[in-house]
Each structure stands twice: as structure tokens, then as C-alpha cells.
Short mmCIF file of C-alpha atoms in Angstrom, two decimals:
data_model
loop_
_atom_site.label_atom_id
_atom_site.label_comp_id
_atom_site.label_asym_id
_atom_site.label_seq_id
_atom_site.Cartn_x
_atom_site.Cartn_y
_atom_site.Cartn_z
CA UNK A 274 0.00 0.00 0.00
CA UNK A 275 1.25 3.41 -0.91
CA UNK A 276 1.18 6.00 1.84
CA UNK A 277 0.91 9.59 0.76
CA UNK A 278 3.66 11.78 2.21
CA UNK A 279 2.23 14.17 4.74
CA UNK A 280 2.52 17.75 3.56
CA UNK A 281 3.07 19.91 6.60
CA UNK A 282 2.58 23.24 4.82
CA UNK A 283 -0.60 22.11 3.17
CA UNK A 284 -2.24 19.46 5.30
CA UNK A 285 -5.01 17.99 3.26
CA UNK A 286 -6.46 15.54 5.74
CA UNK A 287 -9.23 14.41 3.44
CA UNK A 288 -6.59 12.61 1.33
CA UNK A 289 -5.72 10.25 4.13
CA UNK A 290 -8.54 7.84 4.45
CA UNK A 291 -9.04 6.12 7.75
CA UNK A 292 -7.91 2.78 6.37
CA UNK A 293 -4.38 3.91 5.57
CA UNK A 294 -4.02 5.91 8.76
CA UNK A 295 -4.16 2.72 10.78
CA UNK A 296 -1.32 1.14 8.84
CA UNK A 297 0.88 4.21 9.18
CA UNK A 298 3.30 3.63 12.04
CA UNK A 299 2.97 5.95 15.04
CA UNK A 300 4.66 9.29 14.74
CA UNK A 301 8.42 9.03 14.67
CA UNK A 302 9.48 9.52 18.28
CA UNK A 303 11.81 12.44 18.74
CA UNK A 304 14.91 12.43 20.86
CA UNK A 305 13.20 13.52 24.06
CA UNK A 306 10.29 11.15 23.62
CA UNK A 307 12.73 8.33 23.14
CA UNK A 308 14.74 9.47 26.11
CA UNK A 309 11.66 9.47 28.29
CA UNK A 310 10.53 6.07 27.01
CA UNK A 311 13.93 4.52 27.57
CA UNK A 312 14.21 6.02 31.02
CA UNK A 313 10.77 4.80 32.05
CA UNK A 314 11.61 1.32 30.78
CA UNK A 315 14.91 1.32 32.61
CA UNK A 316 13.38 2.50 35.87
CA UNK A 317 10.68 -0.15 35.70
CA UNK A 318 13.25 -2.90 35.24
CA UNK A 319 14.74 -2.43 38.66
CA UNK A 320 17.28 -5.20 38.30
CA UNK A 321 19.02 -3.32 35.49
CA UNK A 322 19.83 -0.53 37.90
CA UNK A 323 20.46 -2.55 41.01
CA UNK A 324 22.51 -5.42 39.59
CA UNK A 325 25.53 -3.41 38.35
CA UNK A 326 25.60 -1.57 41.67
CA UNK A 327 25.42 -4.80 43.64
CA UNK A 328 28.16 -6.26 41.48
CA UNK A 329 30.28 -3.17 42.07
CA UNK A 330 29.85 -3.30 45.85
CA UNK A 331 30.18 -7.08 46.18
CA UNK A 332 33.36 -7.38 44.16
CA UNK A 333 34.91 -4.43 45.97
CA UNK A 334 34.06 -6.12 49.28
CA UNK A 335 35.96 -9.19 48.04
CA UNK A 336 39.10 -7.15 47.45
CA UNK A 337 40.24 -6.66 51.06
CA UNK A 338 39.52 -10.35 51.64
CA UNK A 339 41.85 -11.20 48.79
CA UNK A 340 44.69 -8.76 49.30
CA UNK A 341 44.55 -8.23 53.06
CA UNK A 342 43.05 -5.59 55.35
CA UNK A 343 46.15 -3.38 55.85
CA UNK A 344 44.82 0.21 55.58
CA UNK A 345 47.97 1.56 53.89
CA UNK A 346 47.88 -0.97 51.12
CA UNK A 347 44.13 -0.53 50.59
CA UNK A 348 44.56 3.24 50.50
CA UNK A 349 47.11 2.95 47.72
CA UNK A 350 44.97 0.59 45.68
CA UNK A 351 41.53 2.11 46.37
CA UNK A 352 41.29 4.47 43.41
CA UNK A 353 42.43 1.87 40.92
CA UNK A 354 40.21 -0.86 42.35
CA UNK A 355 37.12 1.34 42.34
CA UNK A 356 37.82 2.46 38.80
CA UNK A 357 38.41 -1.04 37.44
CA UNK A 358 35.26 -2.33 39.13
CA UNK A 359 33.21 0.58 37.77
CA UNK A 360 34.60 -0.27 34.33
CA UNK A 361 33.60 -3.92 34.69
CA UNK A 362 30.15 -3.06 36.01
CA UNK A 363 29.56 -0.75 33.03
CA UNK A 364 30.83 -3.36 30.61
CA UNK A 365 28.69 -6.16 32.02
CA UNK A 366 25.54 -4.06 31.96
CA UNK A 367 26.24 -2.96 28.40
CA UNK A 368 25.52 -6.32 26.87
CA UNK A 369 21.78 -5.79 27.19
CA UNK A 370 21.86 -2.24 25.79
CA UNK A 371 20.37 -3.15 22.40
CA UNK A 372 19.48 -6.78 23.05
CA UNK A 373 15.83 -6.38 24.02
CA UNK A 374 15.15 -4.03 21.13
CA UNK A 375 16.94 -6.35 18.74
CA UNK A 376 14.99 -9.38 19.85
CA UNK A 377 11.53 -7.79 19.73
CA UNK A 378 12.26 -6.07 16.43
CA UNK A 379 12.01 -2.48 17.57
CA UNK A 380 15.67 -1.90 16.72
CA UNK A 381 14.81 -2.67 13.12
CA UNK A 382 11.95 -0.20 13.28
CA UNK A 383 14.30 2.46 14.61
CA UNK A 384 16.74 1.73 11.80
CA UNK A 385 13.97 2.02 9.20
CA UNK A 386 13.10 5.54 10.30
CA UNK A 387 13.95 8.32 7.90
CA UNK A 388 15.97 10.08 10.59
CA UNK A 389 19.55 9.12 11.42
CA UNK A 390 20.12 6.37 13.95
CA UNK A 391 22.48 8.66 15.82
CA UNK A 392 19.82 10.11 18.14
CA UNK A 393 18.12 6.88 19.22
CA UNK A 394 21.55 5.45 20.04
CA UNK A 395 22.50 8.58 21.96
CA UNK A 396 19.22 8.43 23.90
CA UNK A 397 19.85 4.83 24.87
CA UNK A 398 23.39 5.58 25.97
CA UNK A 399 22.34 8.61 28.01
CA UNK A 400 19.77 6.49 29.83
CA UNK A 401 22.30 3.72 30.34
CA UNK A 402 24.67 6.22 31.91
CA UNK A 403 21.92 7.68 34.11
CA UNK A 404 21.00 4.29 35.53
CA UNK A 405 24.51 2.74 35.77
CA UNK A 406 27.37 5.22 35.58
CA UNK A 407 25.79 7.95 37.65
CA UNK A 408 24.77 5.70 40.59
CA UNK A 409 28.25 4.14 40.52
CA UNK A 410 29.81 7.58 40.74
CA UNK A 411 27.46 8.58 43.56
CA UNK A 412 28.30 5.43 45.47
CA UNK A 413 32.06 5.69 44.93
CA UNK A 414 32.95 8.01 47.86
CA UNK A 415 31.32 5.56 50.26
CA UNK A 416 33.41 2.72 48.88
CA UNK A 417 36.42 5.00 48.90
CA UNK A 418 35.87 5.51 52.60
CA UNK A 419 35.56 1.77 53.19
CA UNK A 420 38.81 1.19 51.27
CA UNK A 421 40.58 3.91 53.24
CA UNK A 422 40.97 6.29 50.31
CA UNK A 423 42.30 9.69 51.42
CA UNK A 424 39.68 12.38 51.86
CA UNK A 425 41.29 14.51 49.17
CA UNK A 426 40.35 11.79 46.68
CA UNK A 427 36.56 11.72 47.19
CA UNK A 428 35.64 14.65 44.99
CA UNK A 429 37.98 13.82 42.06
CA UNK A 430 36.89 10.19 42.28
CA UNK A 431 33.25 11.20 41.96
CA UNK A 432 33.80 13.69 39.15
CA UNK A 433 36.17 11.46 37.20
CA UNK A 434 33.77 8.52 37.49
CA UNK A 435 30.81 10.64 36.43
CA UNK A 436 32.68 11.91 33.36
CA UNK A 437 34.47 8.64 32.69
CA UNK A 438 31.52 6.27 32.90
CA UNK A 439 29.70 8.43 30.34
CA UNK A 440 32.60 7.84 27.94
CA UNK A 441 32.61 4.15 28.85
CA UNK A 442 28.89 3.88 28.08
CA UNK A 443 29.40 5.58 24.73
CA UNK A 444 32.40 3.47 23.70
CA UNK A 445 30.77 0.29 24.95
CA UNK A 446 27.68 1.02 22.88
CA UNK A 447 29.79 0.40 19.75
CA UNK A 448 30.73 -3.03 21.04
CA UNK A 449 27.18 -3.79 22.12
CA UNK A 450 25.92 -2.84 18.66
CA UNK A 451 28.58 -4.94 16.93
CA UNK A 452 27.74 -8.04 18.95
CA UNK A 453 23.97 -7.69 19.27
CA UNK A 454 23.30 -10.23 16.54
CA UNK A 455 25.47 -12.86 18.22
CA UNK A 456 23.90 -15.36 20.56
CA UNK A 457 26.36 -15.20 23.46
CA UNK A 458 28.42 -12.07 23.13
CA UNK A 459 29.51 -11.71 26.78
CA UNK A 460 33.21 -12.51 26.63
CA UNK A 461 33.65 -11.32 23.07
CA UNK A 462 32.20 -7.94 24.04
CA UNK A 463 34.74 -7.67 26.85
CA UNK A 464 37.57 -8.68 24.52
CA UNK A 465 36.79 -6.10 21.87
CA UNK A 466 35.87 -3.21 24.16
CA UNK A 467 38.36 -3.45 27.03
CA UNK A 468 41.33 -2.15 25.00
CA UNK A 469 39.29 0.90 24.02
CA UNK A 470 38.58 1.67 27.67
CA UNK A 471 42.26 2.08 28.49
CA UNK A 472 42.66 5.88 28.04
CA UNK A 473 39.61 6.59 30.21
CA UNK A 474 40.92 4.32 32.95
CA UNK A 475 44.38 5.90 32.87
CA UNK A 476 43.17 9.46 33.17
CA UNK A 477 40.41 8.62 35.63
CA UNK A 478 42.75 6.99 38.12
CA UNK A 479 45.38 9.58 37.25
CA UNK A 480 43.09 12.37 38.44
CA UNK A 481 42.45 10.69 41.80
CA UNK A 482 46.12 9.86 42.28
CA UNK A 483 47.14 13.45 41.51
CA UNK A 484 44.65 14.75 44.07
CA UNK A 485 45.91 12.30 46.70
CA UNK A 486 49.49 13.38 46.03
CA UNK A 487 48.46 16.99 46.57
CA UNK A 488 48.64 18.15 42.96
CA UNK A 489 45.98 19.76 40.84
CA UNK A 490 43.88 17.35 38.86
CA UNK A 491 42.55 19.84 36.31
CA UNK A 492 44.49 18.47 33.31
CA UNK A 493 43.24 14.91 33.80
CA UNK A 494 39.66 16.14 34.13
CA UNK A 495 40.08 18.25 31.01
CA UNK A 496 41.33 15.21 29.08
CA UNK A 497 38.45 13.11 30.44
CA UNK A 498 36.08 15.83 29.27
CA UNK A 499 37.75 15.90 25.87
CA UNK A 500 37.45 12.12 25.57
CA UNK A 501 33.78 12.41 26.50
CA UNK A 502 33.19 15.14 23.90
CA UNK A 503 34.90 13.12 21.18
CA UNK A 504 33.09 9.93 22.19
CA UNK A 505 29.70 11.67 22.26
CA UNK A 506 30.28 12.94 18.74
CA UNK A 507 31.75 9.79 17.19
CA UNK A 508 30.70 6.72 19.16
CA UNK A 509 26.95 6.92 18.36
CA UNK A 510 27.85 7.20 14.67
CA UNK A 511 29.98 4.07 14.86
CA UNK A 512 27.30 2.31 16.91
CA UNK A 513 24.64 3.29 14.36
CA UNK A 514 26.79 1.82 11.58
CA UNK A 515 27.32 -1.30 13.67
CA UNK A 516 23.58 -1.69 14.26
CA UNK A 517 22.95 -1.59 10.52
CA UNK A 518 25.64 -4.25 10.01
CA UNK A 519 24.11 -6.40 12.76
CA UNK A 520 20.63 -6.08 11.31
CA UNK A 521 21.90 -7.34 7.95
CA UNK A 522 23.12 -10.50 9.57
CA UNK B 105 43.90 8.68 -15.48
CA UNK B 106 41.33 6.00 -15.42
CA UNK B 107 40.22 4.17 -12.32
CA UNK B 108 40.18 0.85 -14.08
CA UNK B 109 43.09 -0.54 -12.10
CA UNK B 110 41.29 0.28 -8.87
CA UNK B 111 38.16 -1.59 -9.87
CA UNK B 112 40.20 -4.48 -11.17
CA UNK B 113 41.71 -4.79 -7.72
CA UNK B 114 38.27 -5.68 -6.49
CA UNK B 115 38.35 -8.93 -8.38
CA UNK B 116 39.86 -11.76 -6.34
CA UNK B 117 40.61 -13.66 -9.53
CA UNK B 118 42.59 -10.79 -11.05
CA UNK B 119 44.52 -10.39 -7.81
CA UNK B 120 45.28 -14.09 -7.63
CA UNK B 121 46.61 -14.22 -11.18
CA UNK B 122 48.67 -11.04 -10.90
CA UNK B 123 50.27 -11.99 -7.63
CA UNK B 124 51.35 -15.34 -9.03
CA UNK B 125 53.84 -13.31 -11.07
CA UNK B 126 54.91 -11.02 -8.23
CA UNK B 127 55.28 -13.63 -5.52
CA UNK B 128 58.68 -15.11 -6.45
CA UNK B 129 60.20 -11.62 -6.74
CA UNK B 130 58.76 -10.49 -3.42
CA UNK B 131 59.87 -13.65 -1.69
CA UNK B 132 63.40 -13.56 -3.06
CA UNK B 133 63.88 -9.87 -2.33
CA UNK B 134 62.60 -10.11 1.23
CA UNK B 135 64.62 -13.21 2.09
CA UNK B 136 67.73 -11.66 0.57
CA UNK B 137 67.35 -8.44 2.54
CA UNK B 138 66.59 -10.33 5.75
CA UNK B 139 69.63 -12.59 5.27
CA UNK B 140 71.92 -9.61 4.64
CA UNK B 141 70.41 -7.65 7.53
CA UNK B 142 70.66 -10.51 10.02
CA UNK B 143 74.24 -11.36 9.07
CA UNK B 144 75.23 -7.68 9.16
CA UNK B 145 73.37 -6.82 12.33
CA UNK B 146 74.16 -9.93 14.36
CA UNK B 147 77.63 -10.66 12.99
CA UNK B 148 79.38 -7.50 11.85
CA UNK B 149 77.80 -4.47 13.51
CA UNK B 150 79.94 -3.22 16.44
CA UNK B 151 79.11 -4.10 20.03
CA UNK B 152 77.31 -1.52 22.14
CA UNK B 153 79.62 -0.14 24.82
CA UNK B 154 76.88 -0.13 27.47
CA UNK B 155 74.59 -3.02 26.64
CA UNK B 156 77.11 -5.33 25.02
CA UNK B 157 75.75 -7.85 22.59
CA UNK B 158 72.23 -7.88 23.99
CA UNK B 159 71.36 -4.73 22.07
CA UNK B 160 71.45 -6.77 18.86
CA UNK B 161 67.91 -7.86 19.50
CA UNK B 162 66.78 -4.47 18.15
CA UNK B 163 67.42 -5.86 14.66
CA UNK B 164 64.36 -8.04 15.21
CA UNK B 165 62.50 -6.02 17.83
CA UNK B 166 62.35 -2.64 16.11
CA UNK B 167 61.25 -3.85 12.65
CA UNK B 168 58.64 -6.12 14.22
CA UNK B 169 57.29 -3.25 16.32
CA UNK B 170 57.23 -0.95 13.25
CA UNK B 171 55.30 -3.49 11.25
CA UNK B 172 52.96 -4.31 14.12
CA UNK B 173 51.81 -0.69 14.14
CA UNK B 174 51.84 -0.23 10.36
CA UNK B 175 50.00 -3.53 10.01
CA UNK B 176 47.14 -2.22 12.09
CA UNK B 177 46.81 0.77 9.80
CA UNK B 178 46.95 -1.47 6.75
CA UNK B 179 44.22 -3.65 8.24
CA UNK B 180 42.04 -0.66 9.16
CA UNK B 181 42.50 1.05 5.79
CA UNK B 182 41.59 -2.17 3.98
CA UNK B 183 38.52 -2.42 6.18
CA UNK B 184 37.57 1.17 5.38
CA UNK B 185 38.00 0.57 1.63
CA UNK B 186 35.81 -2.48 1.96
CA UNK B 187 33.10 -0.59 3.84
CA UNK B 188 33.14 2.40 1.50
CA UNK B 189 33.54 0.80 -1.93
CA UNK B 190 32.08 -2.60 -0.98
CA UNK B 191 35.18 -4.29 -2.29
CA UNK B 192 35.33 -8.02 -1.63
CA UNK B 193 39.07 -8.33 -1.94
CA UNK B 194 39.69 -5.56 0.55
CA UNK B 195 37.95 -7.49 3.32
CA UNK B 196 39.98 -10.57 2.46
CA UNK B 197 43.22 -8.58 2.83
CA UNK B 198 41.93 -7.19 6.12
CA UNK B 199 41.25 -10.65 7.46
CA UNK B 200 44.63 -11.84 6.27
CA UNK B 201 46.40 -8.89 7.91
CA UNK B 202 44.95 -9.50 11.38
CA UNK B 203 46.80 -12.70 12.40
CA UNK B 204 50.05 -11.50 10.78
CA UNK B 205 49.88 -8.25 12.71
CA UNK B 206 49.08 -10.08 15.92
CA UNK B 207 52.07 -12.38 15.37
CA UNK B 208 54.39 -9.40 14.78
CA UNK B 209 53.08 -7.68 17.90
CA UNK B 210 53.78 -10.83 19.85
CA UNK B 211 57.31 -11.01 18.40
CA UNK B 212 57.91 -7.39 19.40
CA UNK B 213 56.66 -8.05 22.94
CA UNK B 214 58.62 -11.28 23.26
CA UNK B 215 61.92 -9.90 21.98
CA UNK B 216 61.41 -6.86 24.20
CA UNK B 217 61.00 -9.10 27.22
CA UNK B 218 64.10 -11.11 26.31
CA UNK B 219 66.07 -7.89 25.94
CA UNK B 220 64.64 -6.44 29.14
CA UNK B 221 65.99 -9.26 31.34
CA UNK B 222 69.73 -8.50 30.95
CA UNK B 223 69.21 -4.75 30.52
CA UNK B 224 66.58 -3.83 33.09
CA UNK B 225 66.84 -6.99 35.16
CA UNK B 226 63.23 -7.97 34.58
CA UNK B 227 61.22 -9.53 31.79
CA UNK B 228 58.21 -7.32 32.14
CA UNK B 229 57.66 -3.77 33.32
CA UNK B 230 54.36 -1.93 33.18
CA UNK B 231 55.79 0.89 31.21
CA UNK B 232 53.74 2.94 28.80
CA UNK B 233 55.13 1.64 25.55
CA UNK B 234 55.12 -2.02 26.52
CA UNK B 235 51.59 -1.66 27.86
CA UNK B 236 50.32 0.04 24.73
CA UNK B 237 51.95 -2.68 22.62
CA UNK B 238 50.05 -5.22 24.73
CA UNK B 239 46.86 -3.28 24.11
CA UNK B 240 47.61 -3.32 20.39
CA UNK B 241 47.92 -7.10 20.68
CA UNK B 242 44.48 -7.23 22.34
CA UNK B 243 43.05 -4.99 19.60
CA UNK B 244 44.29 -7.44 16.98
CA UNK B 245 42.83 -10.36 18.92
CA UNK B 246 39.50 -8.53 19.21
CA UNK B 247 39.31 -7.97 15.46
CA UNK B 248 40.19 -11.62 14.83
CA UNK B 249 37.64 -12.87 17.35
CA UNK B 250 34.87 -10.66 16.02
CA UNK B 251 35.51 -11.56 12.38
CA UNK B 252 35.21 -15.21 13.25
CA UNK B 253 32.11 -14.87 15.42
CA UNK B 254 29.56 -14.34 12.67
CA UNK B 255 27.96 -17.20 10.82
CA UNK B 256 27.54 -14.99 7.76
CA UNK B 257 30.91 -14.07 6.33
CA UNK B 258 29.91 -10.62 5.05
CA UNK B 259 28.66 -9.56 8.48
CA UNK B 260 31.93 -10.64 10.04
CA UNK B 261 33.82 -8.67 7.40
CA UNK B 262 31.92 -5.47 8.01
CA UNK B 263 31.76 -5.75 11.79
CA UNK B 264 35.48 -6.38 12.16
CA UNK B 265 36.26 -3.60 9.67
CA UNK B 266 34.26 -1.20 11.80
CA UNK B 267 35.99 -2.41 14.95
CA UNK B 268 39.40 -1.96 13.29
CA UNK B 269 38.47 1.60 12.39
CA UNK B 270 37.33 2.34 15.93
CA UNK B 271 40.57 0.82 17.19
CA UNK B 272 42.65 3.24 15.15
CA UNK B 273 41.62 5.83 17.73
CA UNK B 274 44.01 4.04 20.06
CA UNK B 275 46.96 4.04 17.69
CA UNK B 276 47.86 7.73 18.12
CA UNK B 277 47.71 7.13 21.85
CA UNK B 278 50.17 4.29 21.44
CA UNK B 279 52.53 6.59 19.57
CA UNK B 280 52.05 9.45 21.99
CA UNK B 281 52.24 7.26 25.07
CA UNK B 282 56.01 7.63 25.24
CA UNK B 283 55.62 11.37 25.70
CA UNK B 284 52.61 11.09 27.99
CA UNK B 285 53.73 8.57 30.53
CA UNK B 286 57.47 8.47 30.16
CA UNK B 287 58.67 5.88 32.62
CA UNK B 288 61.25 3.19 32.22
CA UNK B 289 61.33 2.71 28.49
CA UNK B 290 63.89 4.77 26.64
CA UNK B 291 62.52 7.34 24.19
CA UNK B 292 62.47 6.48 20.52
CA UNK B 293 65.94 6.43 19.03
CA UNK B 294 64.89 6.54 15.39
CA UNK B 295 63.69 9.95 14.36
CA UNK B 296 62.66 10.93 10.90
CA UNK B 297 63.11 14.67 11.30
CA UNK B 298 66.21 14.92 13.45
CA UNK B 299 69.52 13.14 13.33
CA UNK B 300 69.09 9.81 15.07
CA UNK B 301 71.04 8.97 18.18
CA UNK B 302 72.23 5.64 16.83
CA UNK B 303 75.63 5.19 15.21
CA UNK B 304 75.61 4.72 11.40
CA UNK B 305 77.43 1.39 11.68
CA UNK B 306 74.45 0.09 13.67
CA UNK B 307 71.90 2.10 11.77
CA UNK B 308 72.43 0.73 8.24
CA UNK B 309 71.85 -2.92 9.16
CA UNK B 310 68.74 -1.80 11.06
CA UNK B 311 67.40 -0.01 7.98
CA UNK B 312 68.14 -3.13 5.93
CA UNK B 313 66.20 -5.23 8.42
CA UNK B 314 63.26 -2.81 8.41
CA UNK B 315 63.11 -2.88 4.61
CA UNK B 316 63.40 -6.65 4.70
CA UNK B 317 60.57 -6.91 7.24
CA UNK B 318 58.34 -4.69 5.11
CA UNK B 319 58.92 -6.88 2.06
CA UNK B 320 58.48 -10.01 4.14
CA UNK B 321 55.20 -8.62 5.46
CA UNK B 322 53.99 -7.90 1.93
CA UNK B 323 54.99 -11.40 0.89
CA UNK B 324 53.27 -13.16 3.77
CA UNK B 325 50.19 -10.95 3.46
CA UNK B 326 49.90 -11.80 -0.24
CA UNK B 327 50.34 -15.51 0.45
CA UNK B 328 47.72 -15.48 3.19
CA UNK B 329 45.31 -13.41 1.09
CA UNK B 330 45.69 -15.86 -1.78
CA UNK B 331 44.88 -18.83 0.41
CA UNK B 332 41.85 -17.02 1.87
CA UNK B 333 40.69 -16.19 -1.67
CA UNK B 334 40.87 -19.85 -2.64
CA UNK B 335 38.90 -20.78 0.48
CA UNK B 336 36.20 -18.23 -0.22
CA UNK B 337 35.94 -18.73 -3.97
CA UNK B 338 36.18 -22.50 -4.02
CA UNK B 339 32.81 -22.77 -5.69
CA UNK B 340 33.76 -20.63 -8.70
CA UNK B 341 34.80 -21.94 -12.06
CA UNK B 342 38.29 -20.46 -12.11
CA UNK B 343 39.29 -21.97 -8.77
CA UNK B 344 38.05 -25.37 -9.89
CA UNK B 345 40.05 -25.09 -13.09
CA UNK B 346 43.07 -24.01 -11.11
CA UNK B 347 42.76 -27.03 -8.85
CA UNK B 348 42.23 -29.28 -11.85
CA UNK B 349 38.69 -30.23 -10.96
CA UNK B 350 36.22 -29.85 -13.76
CA UNK B 351 33.31 -31.41 -11.91
CA UNK B 352 32.14 -30.17 -8.50
CA UNK B 353 33.89 -31.79 -5.60
CA UNK B 354 32.34 -34.84 -3.98
CA UNK B 355 29.11 -33.99 -2.29
CA UNK B 356 29.31 -33.99 1.47
#
């Protein structure tokens, strides 16, 4: 059935008979609509928010059991441990980023829209960051305290995690999009995405370490911000391309 | 100038037939250069007054590290050409380049570790350049793993090409890492713009080895590409004729 293009300047509603209106898909959701939808969905699936956090806290609680409870040693390792665990928690939660939409076919619908796939991907990533990265960052000073991190490190740890996990979500989205058509992507996703996480990890822990050593941590934050800006511009493009490749499969 | 040659390159058959002529030349030239370079570098180049004979490992280490980095670019560029111009052959070259690059990265890491033991007193240090080389190794492994994960070959081609392109973001960081986190590793001794800090008597064999490694890389890449082409195109007429089978192979 041919659907007449809707002329905004000259809306002739009589042309669209009621029969064809039903078959026309609902209005293309804009960025904010999509954002709201995704956020509502994420909030309703509680486990998606709680599980990465629980993972983060549980694994960090294992660390002193493994390496010993000496406060000095924990203090030296705290920033790195928290950062690596935040990285793993983000990575593990990323696998399901596009999975549900791929399986129920709505990803295909998004890809068929006349508008670029960039914005839907960005909306999904923003929501992913809001429900994983942001809570991790908010929780990090508490864990820092438990791991005997110096007080000077709390603020940089929070800010670097908030900035850094946003980049991690964006970069990971590329991997999630590349592997969405595969049946069990878990380890493969980690293998292809981990190397790309390295710069974020280095500058994130670098910022905390600089603050603990009594130096300014502005440069590291600036670089983290630059990485985030570059990732926000480029990663959704790559992820959109990857989604189209996956849908061809 | 016409673009005919470029479009011809897209044909695996044309590539296969052309390279049959080039292969012996490439092979001979690379082996010759490598033989001269190894004999010169390991046998005749003077001993280093600080490191003694152990420095001689640079004649393997440096060319392998060069090629490991260049190989990633070659792989990514081939992937990009494949994605943009939908060229079949380009994806085949990309797939062929991945394991070769990974092997060269491993050689660079391994020789570095062997050199590090007498010089630094330890096989492994978490220094910036070694670490970024390790990350390069993981990038190669990721591309290889992803290209093999898809049941449909074309999807694997495109997905791993995209991953290779994304990975190129990390390559400038690998280059810059020496300046960023200068730790134990000495800064680069070979500089294109300034006079290098290495003596000419050690430098010429090194250049010979690098040239030899480049030719060797081209040779191995062509060989591997050819075998992948035969694997992919085994159903076509020209491959059957080449293998001397007129009728289709026994049905499985």
C-alpha cells in the first residue's frame, strides 16, 4: 500500500482515508520522547539498575579479603580498584543495551526511520549512563571511605567517574551494537571493548592519584572531558553503523 | 587517469593471477634483505659499549614493532575501503592482515622481554610503551575474534572492519604514550626529522632489516590473502580449473 507523504505546509487531511491511517506507524518519536521512554523502561526494570551496583559493591568487598586488610595498602589501591570495578560493572551491563530491542524487532523499526540512527543510540546511551554510571559515581565516595581512600580523593573520584563512565557507556555502545546479533556475546564484548577503555581508565585513576598526592587534577579532568566530547560525537555514529551491520546478519 | 586498475583490484581472480607473477620476486627480495640484515646486524655491527651484545635484539625487535603498528593501519584502511567501496578483496586482505599483525606484535613483545631481562633486570615492566603494545595485541585479537564470530561471512567482514576503524583511535595514543607517561622505556631512538642517536654502523643494518621486514610482510600478506581467496571462492569456475577439478567436488 502506498502512503501519501504528509505535507506539513498544506495538510489535506481528506486525502488520508481512515484505512491507511491505521497502517501508518505511530509518529516518529523524537529524541526527548525516546529518552523518556527509555528512562521509564529502565526505571521499571529495577534489576538493570540494582545489579551493576550490587556487582560493584560485592566485588569491591571481596578485594580486602583477597589482598589483606592493611589500611595503607588498601589506601594505595583504592582508586584503581574502584575504577576497574566501575569499568567492569559498566561493561557487564552494556551487553543488554540493544538486546531487548533487537529481539523484539524495535531496533529494526528504529533503523527504518527516515531520521539518522544517531539520536536513538544517543538516547539509549544517556539512559544507560543515568542508571549505571551515575549511581556508581554517587556510590564511589562511600566505597572509597571503606577502602581507606584519602579524603582529598573523594571529589575527584566522583567527578572522574561521572565523566568517565559516560565515555565508557558511549564506547561500549559500539561493542554492544557490533555483537547484538550474536547469541552469546559476553566474553567477546569484553575482549573487543576493554582495550578501548584504556585511556579513560588511565586518566580517571590519574586524576584521583594526583589529588591524593596533593597536585591539581585539572588536566586529567580536562582530558576526560575531551574524551567524552569526542566519544559523544563519534561513538553513536559508529554504533549506528554497527547496528545496521548487525541487522543485515 | 582512469580508475580501471582500482576496480580491477576488487576482483579476487585478477589479484590471484597477478600476484602469481609477483610472488617469487617479493619472496626472493625479502629473504635476501633479511639474510643480509641478520648477518650484518648480528655478525658484523659493532658491540654496544653499554649493553654489550644484547642490544642486537633491536634488529628483530624494532622492525617487528614498526610493522605491528603499520600492520594495524593497513588492516584498518583495507577495512575502510571495503566498507566504503564494498570491495570483496579488501575485506579478504583485512582478514589476512589480522593474524600477521598479531604475530608481529607478539614477536615485538617477546623480543622486548628477552632484551629487558639482561638490561633492566626484569622480563616485564608496566611501562607505557610495553603496555600500549600489549593493548595493540588485544586490539588485533578482538578484530580476529569478532571476524570469526559471525555465521555470515559478510557480516563478520563489516563488523570487524568497523571495529578496526574504531581501534585506530588508540593508535595515536600508542605513539604518543612515550611522551605522555614516560617511565622506564627509553625514548624512541629513530627519528625521521632529526639526526638519530644511533651510530651509522648500527643504523644501516637496522634499515636493511626494516626494509626486509616490510617486504616479508607484503609477501606473507599476499600468500595469506591468496589462500583465503581460494577458500572463499572455491565454488567458482576459475578456482576449480586451477585445482584441476572440472566437476564439482564430492558432495558432502
